[in-house]
Amino acid sequence: MAESMSLLWGSGSGPCWRVMLALEEKKLQGYRHKLISFEKNEHKSQEVLEINPRGELPAFKHGDIILNQSTGACLYLENQFKSQGTKLIPDDPAKQAMVYQRMMEGLVLTEKINWAAYYNYMVPEGERHEAGLQRHRDALTTELKLWEGYLENVAEGSYLAGPFSLADVIGFPNAAYAFAFGLSPERYPKLAKYYNLLKDRPSIKATWPPKWFESELGFEALKDV
Protein backbone atom coordinates (compact mmCIF):
# COMPACT_ATOMS: atom_id res chain seq x y z
CA MET A 1 0.00 0.00 0.00
CA ALA A 2 2.78 2.46 0.87
CA GLU A 3 4.23 2.05 -2.63
CA SER A 4 1.24 3.97 -3.99
CA MET A 5 2.10 6.97 -1.79
CA SER A 6 4.50 9.80 -2.51
CA LEU A 7 5.66 12.78 -0.47
CA LEU A 8 7.59 15.88 -1.44
CA TRP A 9 8.97 17.38 1.76
CA GLY A 10 11.36 19.96 3.16
CA SER A 11 13.78 19.45 6.04
CA GLY A 12 12.93 21.35 9.19
CA SER A 13 9.32 21.86 8.13
CA GLY A 14 6.92 21.02 10.96
CA PRO A 15 4.01 20.28 8.58
CA CYS A 16 6.16 17.85 6.58
CA TRP A 17 7.35 16.17 9.76
CA ARG A 18 3.76 15.61 10.89
CA VAL A 19 2.92 13.65 7.75
CA MET A 20 6.11 11.62 8.00
CA LEU A 21 5.38 10.80 11.65
CA ALA A 22 1.85 9.68 10.79
CA LEU A 23 3.16 7.48 7.96
CA GLU A 24 5.75 5.96 10.28
CA GLU A 25 3.29 5.33 13.13
CA LYS A 26 0.81 3.70 10.72
CA LYS A 27 3.55 1.31 9.50
CA LEU A 28 3.50 2.80 6.01
CA GLN A 29 7.24 2.82 5.45
CA GLY A 30 8.28 2.34 1.84
CA TYR A 31 6.43 5.31 0.39
CA ARG A 32 8.22 7.29 -2.30
CA HIS A 33 9.63 10.59 -1.07
CA LYS A 34 11.86 13.40 -2.25
CA LEU A 35 13.62 16.08 -0.23
CA ILE A 36 12.89 19.54 -1.66
CA SER A 37 15.22 22.48 -0.94
CA PHE A 38 13.60 25.62 0.43
CA GLU A 39 16.93 27.44 0.02
CA LYS A 40 16.94 26.73 -3.73
CA ASN A 41 13.25 27.71 -3.99
CA GLU A 42 12.43 24.20 -5.21
CA HIS A 43 9.06 24.32 -3.46
CA LYS A 44 7.99 26.70 -6.26
CA SER A 45 9.11 24.26 -8.97
CA GLN A 46 6.73 22.72 -11.48
CA GLU A 47 7.18 19.35 -9.80
CA VAL A 48 5.65 20.69 -6.59
CA LEU A 49 3.09 22.96 -8.26
CA GLU A 50 1.62 20.02 -10.16
CA ILE A 51 0.63 18.49 -6.82
CA ASN A 52 0.28 21.60 -4.64
CA PRO A 53 -0.61 24.73 -6.65
CA ARG A 54 0.19 26.86 -3.59
CA GLY A 55 3.87 25.99 -4.02
CA GLU A 56 4.11 24.80 -0.43
CA LEU A 57 5.20 21.62 1.31
CA PRO A 58 4.23 18.93 2.05
CA ALA A 59 2.87 17.70 -1.26
CA PHE A 60 1.34 14.27 -0.56
CA LYS A 61 -0.34 11.78 -2.88
CA HIS A 62 -1.99 8.42 -2.27
CA GLY A 63 -2.79 7.03 -5.69
CA ASP A 64 -4.86 9.76 -7.33
CA ILE A 65 -5.77 11.34 -3.99
CA ILE A 66 -3.92 14.55 -3.15
CA LEU A 67 -3.66 15.99 0.36
CA ASN A 68 -1.38 18.96 0.90
CA GLN A 69 -2.66 20.21 4.26
CA SER A 70 -0.65 18.30 6.83
CA THR A 71 -3.34 17.90 9.49
CA GLY A 72 -5.81 16.71 6.87
CA ALA A 73 -3.25 14.22 5.59
CA CYS A 74 -2.68 12.89 9.11
CA LEU A 75 -6.42 12.49 9.71
CA TYR A 76 -6.78 10.75 6.35
CA LEU A 77 -4.00 8.28 7.12
CA GLU A 78 -5.49 7.43 10.52
CA ASN A 79 -8.97 6.96 9.08
CA GLN A 80 -7.82 4.86 6.11
CA PHE A 81 -5.53 2.63 8.16
CA LYS A 82 -7.28 2.43 11.54
CA SER A 83 -6.34 -1.17 12.23
CA GLN A 84 -2.69 -0.73 11.22
CA GLY A 85 0.15 0.52 13.39
CA THR A 86 -0.47 2.94 16.25
CA LYS A 87 -4.07 3.93 16.95
CA LEU A 88 -3.81 7.73 16.77
CA ILE A 89 -7.41 8.67 17.58
CA PRO A 90 -9.11 6.91 20.53
CA ASP A 91 -12.69 5.62 20.32
CA ASP A 92 -13.82 7.04 23.66
CA PRO A 93 -15.65 10.35 22.94
CA ALA A 94 -14.05 12.29 25.80
CA LYS A 95 -10.54 11.10 24.95
CA GLN A 96 -11.18 11.72 21.27
CA ALA A 97 -12.31 15.26 22.03
CA MET A 98 -9.11 15.93 23.97
CA VAL A 99 -6.99 14.70 21.05
CA TYR A 100 -8.83 17.01 18.64
CA GLN A 101 -8.57 19.92 21.07
CA ARG A 102 -4.81 19.58 21.49
CA MET A 103 -4.35 19.00 17.75
CA MET A 104 -6.06 22.28 16.87
CA GLU A 105 -4.31 24.17 19.64
CA GLY A 106 -1.04 22.74 18.37
CA LEU A 107 -1.64 24.53 15.08
CA VAL A 108 -2.00 27.81 16.98
CA LEU A 109 1.31 27.16 18.71
CA THR A 110 2.96 26.45 15.35
CA GLU A 111 1.84 29.80 13.99
CA LYS A 112 3.07 31.71 17.03
CA ILE A 113 6.45 29.97 16.96
CA ASN A 114 6.81 30.80 13.27
CA TRP A 115 6.03 34.49 13.79
CA ALA A 116 8.53 34.80 16.63
CA ALA A 117 11.29 32.77 14.94
CA TYR A 118 10.82 34.01 11.38
CA TYR A 119 9.59 37.56 11.83
CA ASN A 120 12.39 39.02 9.69
CA TYR A 121 11.61 36.58 6.88
CA MET A 122 7.84 37.00 7.01
CA VAL A 123 7.74 40.80 7.18
CA PRO A 124 9.31 43.00 4.44
CA GLU A 125 12.30 44.98 5.70
CA GLY A 126 10.61 48.36 5.47
CA GLU A 127 7.64 47.14 7.53
CA ARG A 128 9.58 45.57 10.38
CA HIS A 129 9.41 47.16 13.81
CA GLU A 130 10.94 46.09 17.08
CA ALA A 131 7.56 46.59 18.72
CA GLY A 132 5.99 44.22 16.18
CA LEU A 133 8.56 41.53 16.88
CA GLN A 134 8.09 42.01 20.62
CA ARG A 135 4.33 41.54 20.27
CA HIS A 136 4.91 38.19 18.59
CA ARG A 137 7.43 37.19 21.25
CA ASP A 138 4.97 38.16 24.00
CA ALA A 139 2.20 36.20 22.28
CA LEU A 140 4.43 33.14 22.10
CA THR A 141 5.41 33.49 25.76
CA THR A 142 1.72 33.55 26.74
CA GLU A 143 1.04 30.52 24.55
CA LEU A 144 3.97 28.53 25.93
CA LYS A 145 2.87 29.21 29.51
CA LEU A 146 -0.52 27.80 28.57
CA TRP A 147 1.14 24.60 27.36
CA GLU A 148 3.22 24.42 30.50
CA GLY A 149 -0.08 24.38 32.38
CA TYR A 150 -1.50 21.66 30.16
CA LEU A 151 1.55 19.49 30.68
CA GLU A 152 1.43 20.06 34.45
CA ASN A 153 -1.78 18.06 34.50
CA VAL A 154 -0.67 15.20 32.25
CA ALA A 155 -0.39 11.86 34.02
CA GLU A 156 3.09 10.34 34.37
CA GLY A 157 3.99 8.43 31.23
CA SER A 158 1.25 10.08 29.18
CA TYR A 159 1.63 12.69 26.46
CA LEU A 160 -0.52 15.59 25.30
CA ALA A 161 -3.81 13.69 25.38
CA GLY A 162 -2.97 10.36 27.00
CA PRO A 163 -1.23 7.65 24.91
CA PHE A 164 0.66 8.76 21.81
CA SER A 165 -1.88 10.22 19.40
CA LEU A 166 -2.40 12.73 16.61
CA ALA A 167 -2.11 15.40 19.29
CA ASP A 168 1.57 14.44 19.58
CA VAL A 169 2.03 14.08 15.82
CA ILE A 170 1.07 17.77 15.65
CA GLY A 171 2.56 18.81 18.98
CA PHE A 172 5.99 17.19 19.17
CA PRO A 173 7.42 18.98 16.11
CA ASN A 174 6.45 22.25 17.80
CA ALA A 175 8.48 21.37 20.88
CA ALA A 176 11.45 20.16 18.85
CA TYR A 177 11.32 23.23 16.61
CA ALA A 178 11.19 25.61 19.59
CA PHE A 179 14.16 24.02 21.37
CA ALA A 180 16.14 23.87 18.11
CA PHE A 181 15.68 27.63 17.89
CA GLY A 182 17.03 28.21 21.37
CA LEU A 183 13.99 28.03 23.66
CA SER A 184 15.14 27.68 27.27
CA PRO A 185 14.37 24.26 28.82
CA GLU A 186 14.90 25.81 32.25
CA ARG A 187 12.21 28.40 31.57
CA TYR A 188 9.81 25.79 30.16
CA PRO A 189 10.58 22.60 32.12
CA LYS A 190 7.30 20.79 31.41
CA LEU A 191 7.68 21.26 27.67
CA ALA A 192 11.30 20.14 27.96
CA LYS A 193 10.23 17.02 29.85
CA TYR A 194 7.66 16.24 27.16
CA TYR A 195 10.31 16.73 24.48
CA ASN A 196 12.75 14.42 26.26
CA LEU A 197 10.07 11.75 26.80
CA LEU A 198 9.41 11.52 23.07
CA LYS A 199 12.60 12.46 21.25
CA ASP A 200 13.85 8.85 21.17
CA ARG A 201 10.55 7.32 20.03
CA PRO A 202 11.37 5.18 16.95
CA SER A 203 9.06 7.08 14.59
CA ILE A 204 10.54 10.40 15.69
CA LYS A 205 14.15 9.25 15.39
CA ALA A 206 13.43 7.75 11.96
CA THR A 207 12.00 11.02 10.63
CA TRP A 208 14.17 13.57 12.46
CA PRO A 209 14.92 16.50 10.10
CA PRO A 210 18.44 16.04 8.66
CA LYS A 211 18.99 19.81 8.64
CA TRP A 212 18.92 19.76 12.46
CA PHE A 213 21.59 17.09 12.54
CA GLU A 214 23.85 19.46 10.61
CA SER A 215 23.47 22.17 13.25
CA GLU A 216 23.16 20.63 16.68
CA LEU A 217 23.49 24.00 18.36
CA GLY A 218 20.48 25.26 16.41
CA PHE A 219 19.68 28.93 16.24
CA GLU A 220 18.94 31.51 18.91
CA ALA A 221 15.77 33.18 17.66
CA LEU A 222 13.76 32.01 20.69
CA LYS A 223 16.44 32.08 23.39
CA ASP A 224 14.93 35.12 25.13
CA VAL A 225 11.27 34.06 24.88
Coordinates of C-alpha atoms in Angstrom, one line a residue:
M1 CA 0.0 0.0 0.0
A2 CA 2.8 2.5 0.9
E3 CA 4.2 2.0 -2.6
S4 CA 1.2 4.0 -4.0
M5 CA 2.1 7.0 -1.8
S6 CA 4.5 9.8 -2.5
L7 CA 5.7 12.8 -0.5
L8 CA 7.6 15.9 -1.4
W9 CA 9.0 17.4 1.8
G10 CA 11.4 20.0 3.2
S11 CA 13.8 19.4 6.0
G12 CA 12.9 21.4 9.2
S13 CA 9.3 21.9 8.1
G14 CA 6.9 21.0 11.0
P15 CA 4.0 20.3 8.6
C16 CA 6.2 17.9 6.6
W17 CA 7.4 16.2 9.8
R18 CA 3.8 15.6 10.9
V19 CA 2.9 13.6 7.8
M20 CA 6.1 11.6 8.0
L21 CA 5.4 10.8 11.6
A22 CA 1.9 9.7 10.8
L23 CA 3.2 7.5 8.0
E24 CA 5.8 6.0 10.3
E25 CA 3.3 5.3 13.1
K26 CA 0.8 3.7 10.7
K27 CA 3.6 1.3 9.5
L28 CA 3.5 2.8 6.0
Q29 CA 7.2 2.8 5.4
G30 CA 8.3 2.3 1.8
Y31 CA 6.4 5.3 0.4
R32 CA 8.2 7.3 -2.3
H33 CA 9.6 10.6 -1.1
K34 CA 11.9 13.4 -2.3
L35 CA 13.6 16.1 -0.2
I36 CA 12.9 19.5 -1.7
S37 CA 15.2 22.5 -0.9
F38 CA 13.6 25.6 0.4
E39 CA 16.9 27.4 0.0
K40 CA 16.9 26.7 -3.7
N41 CA 13.3 27.7 -4.0
E42 CA 12.4 24.2 -5.2
H43 CA 9.1 24.3 -3.5
K44 CA 8.0 26.7 -6.3
S45 CA 9.1 24.3 -9.0
Q46 CA 6.7 22.7 -11.5
E47 CA 7.2 19.3 -9.8
V48 CA 5.7 20.7 -6.6
L49 CA 3.1 23.0 -8.3
E50 CA 1.6 20.0 -10.2
I51 CA 0.6 18.5 -6.8
N52 CA 0.3 21.6 -4.6
P53 CA -0.6 24.7 -6.6
R54 CA 0.2 26.9 -3.6
G55 CA 3.9 26.0 -4.0
E56 CA 4.1 24.8 -0.4
L57 CA 5.2 21.6 1.3
P58 CA 4.2 18.9 2.1
A59 CA 2.9 17.7 -1.3
F60 CA 1.3 14.3 -0.6
K61 CA -0.3 11.8 -2.9
H62 CA -2.0 8.4 -2.3
G63 CA -2.8 7.0 -5.7
D64 CA -4.9 9.8 -7.3
I65 CA -5.8 11.3 -4.0
I66 CA -3.9 14.6 -3.2
L67 CA -3.7 16.0 0.4
N68 CA -1.4 19.0 0.9
Q69 CA -2.7 20.2 4.3
S70 CA -0.7 18.3 6.8
T71 CA -3.3 17.9 9.5
G72 CA -5.8 16.7 6.9
A73 CA -3.2 14.2 5.6
C74 CA -2.7 12.9 9.1
L75 CA -6.4 12.5 9.7
Y76 CA -6.8 10.8 6.3
L77 CA -4.0 8.3 7.1
E78 CA -5.5 7.4 10.5
N79 CA -9.0 7.0 9.1
Q80 CA -7.8 4.9 6.1
F81 CA -5.5 2.6 8.2
K82 CA -7.3 2.4 11.5
S83 CA -6.3 -1.2 12.2
Q84 CA -2.7 -0.7 11.2
G85 CA 0.2 0.5 13.4
T86 CA -0.5 2.9 16.3
K87 CA -4.1 3.9 17.0
L88 CA -3.8 7.7 16.8
I89 CA -7.4 8.7 17.6
P90 CA -9.1 6.9 20.5
D91 CA -12.7 5.6 20.3
D92 CA -13.8 7.0 23.7
P93 CA -15.6 10.3 22.9
A94 CA -14.1 12.3 25.8
K95 CA -10.5 11.1 25.0
Q96 CA -11.2 11.7 21.3
A97 CA -12.3 15.3 22.0
M98 CA -9.1 15.9 24.0
V99 CA -7.0 14.7 21.0
Y100 CA -8.8 17.0 18.6
Q101 CA -8.6 19.9 21.1
R102 CA -4.8 19.6 21.5
M103 CA -4.4 19.0 17.8
M104 CA -6.1 22.3 16.9
E105 CA -4.3 24.2 19.6
G106 CA -1.0 22.7 18.4
L107 CA -1.6 24.5 15.1
V108 CA -2.0 27.8 17.0
L109 CA 1.3 27.2 18.7
T110 CA 3.0 26.5 15.3
E111 CA 1.8 29.8 14.0
K112 CA 3.1 31.7 17.0
I113 CA 6.5 30.0 17.0
N114 CA 6.8 30.8 13.3
W115 CA 6.0 34.5 13.8
A116 CA 8.5 34.8 16.6
A117 CA 11.3 32.8 14.9
Y118 CA 10.8 34.0 11.4
Y119 CA 9.6 37.6 11.8
N120 CA 12.4 39.0 9.7
Y121 CA 11.6 36.6 6.9
M122 CA 7.8 37.0 7.0
V123 CA 7.7 40.8 7.2
P124 CA 9.3 43.0 4.4
E125 CA 12.3 45.0 5.7
G126 CA 10.6 48.4 5.5
E127 CA 7.6 47.1 7.5
R128 CA 9.6 45.6 10.4
H129 CA 9.4 47.2 13.8
E130 CA 10.9 46.1 17.1
A131 CA 7.6 46.6 18.7
G132 CA 6.0 44.2 16.2
L133 CA 8.6 41.5 16.9
Q134 CA 8.1 42.0 20.6
R135 CA 4.3 41.5 20.3
H136 CA 4.9 38.2 18.6
R137 CA 7.4 37.2 21.3
D138 CA 5.0 38.2 24.0
A139 CA 2.2 36.2 22.3
L140 CA 4.4 33.1 22.1
T141 CA 5.4 33.5 25.8
T142 CA 1.7 33.6 26.7
E143 CA 1.0 30.5 24.5
L144 CA 4.0 28.5 25.9
K145 CA 2.9 29.2 29.5
L146 CA -0.5 27.8 28.6
W147 CA 1.1 24.6 27.4
E148 CA 3.2 24.4 30.5
G149 CA -0.1 24.4 32.4
Y150 CA -1.5 21.7 30.2
L151 CA 1.6 19.5 30.7
E152 CA 1.4 20.1 34.4
N153 CA -1.8 18.1 34.5
V154 CA -0.7 15.2 32.2
A155 CA -0.4 11.9 34.0
E156 CA 3.1 10.3 34.4
G157 CA 4.0 8.4 31.2
S158 CA 1.3 10.1 29.2
Y159 CA 1.6 12.7 26.5
L160 CA -0.5 15.6 25.3
A161 CA -3.8 13.7 25.4
G162 CA -3.0 10.4 27.0
P163 CA -1.2 7.6 24.9
F164 CA 0.7 8.8 21.8
S165 CA -1.9 10.2 19.4
L166 CA -2.4 12.7 16.6
A167 CA -2.1 15.4 19.3
D168 CA 1.6 14.4 19.6
V169 CA 2.0 14.1 15.8
I170 CA 1.1 17.8 15.6
G171 CA 2.6 18.8 19.0
F172 CA 6.0 17.2 19.2
P173 CA 7.4 19.0 16.1
N174 CA 6.5 22.3 17.8
A175 CA 8.5 21.4 20.9
A176 CA 11.5 20.2 18.8
Y177 CA 11.3 23.2 16.6
A178 CA 11.2 25.6 19.6
F179 CA 14.2 24.0 21.4
A180 CA 16.1 23.9 18.1
F181 CA 15.7 27.6 17.9
G182 CA 17.0 28.2 21.4
L183 CA 14.0 28.0 23.7
S184 CA 15.1 27.7 27.3
P185 CA 14.4 24.3 28.8
E186 CA 14.9 25.8 32.3
R187 CA 12.2 28.4 31.6
Y188 CA 9.8 25.8 30.2
P189 CA 10.6 22.6 32.1
K190 CA 7.3 20.8 31.4
L191 CA 7.7 21.3 27.7
A192 CA 11.3 20.1 28.0
K193 CA 10.2 17.0 29.9
Y194 CA 7.7 16.2 27.2
Y195 CA 10.3 16.7 24.5
N196 CA 12.7 14.4 26.3
L197 CA 10.1 11.8 26.8
L198 CA 9.4 11.5 23.1
K199 CA 12.6 12.5 21.3
D200 CA 13.9 8.9 21.2
R201 CA 10.6 7.3 20.0
P202 CA 11.4 5.2 17.0
S203 CA 9.1 7.1 14.6
I204 CA 10.5 10.4 15.7
K205 CA 14.2 9.2 15.4
A206 CA 13.4 7.7 12.0
T207 CA 12.0 11.0 10.6
W208 CA 14.2 13.6 12.5
P209 CA 14.9 16.5 10.1
P210 CA 18.4 16.0 8.7
K211 CA 19.0 19.8 8.6
W212 CA 18.9 19.8 12.5
F213 CA 21.6 17.1 12.5
E214 CA 23.9 19.5 10.6
S215 CA 23.5 22.2 13.2
E216 CA 23.2 20.6 16.7
L217 CA 23.5 24.0 18.4
G218 CA 20.5 25.3 16.4
F219 CA 19.7 28.9 16.2
E220 CA 18.9 31.5 18.9
A221 CA 15.8 33.2 17.7
L222 CA 13.8 32.0 20.7
K223 CA 16.4 32.1 23.4
D224 CA 14.9 35.1 25.1
V225 CA 11.3 34.1 24.9

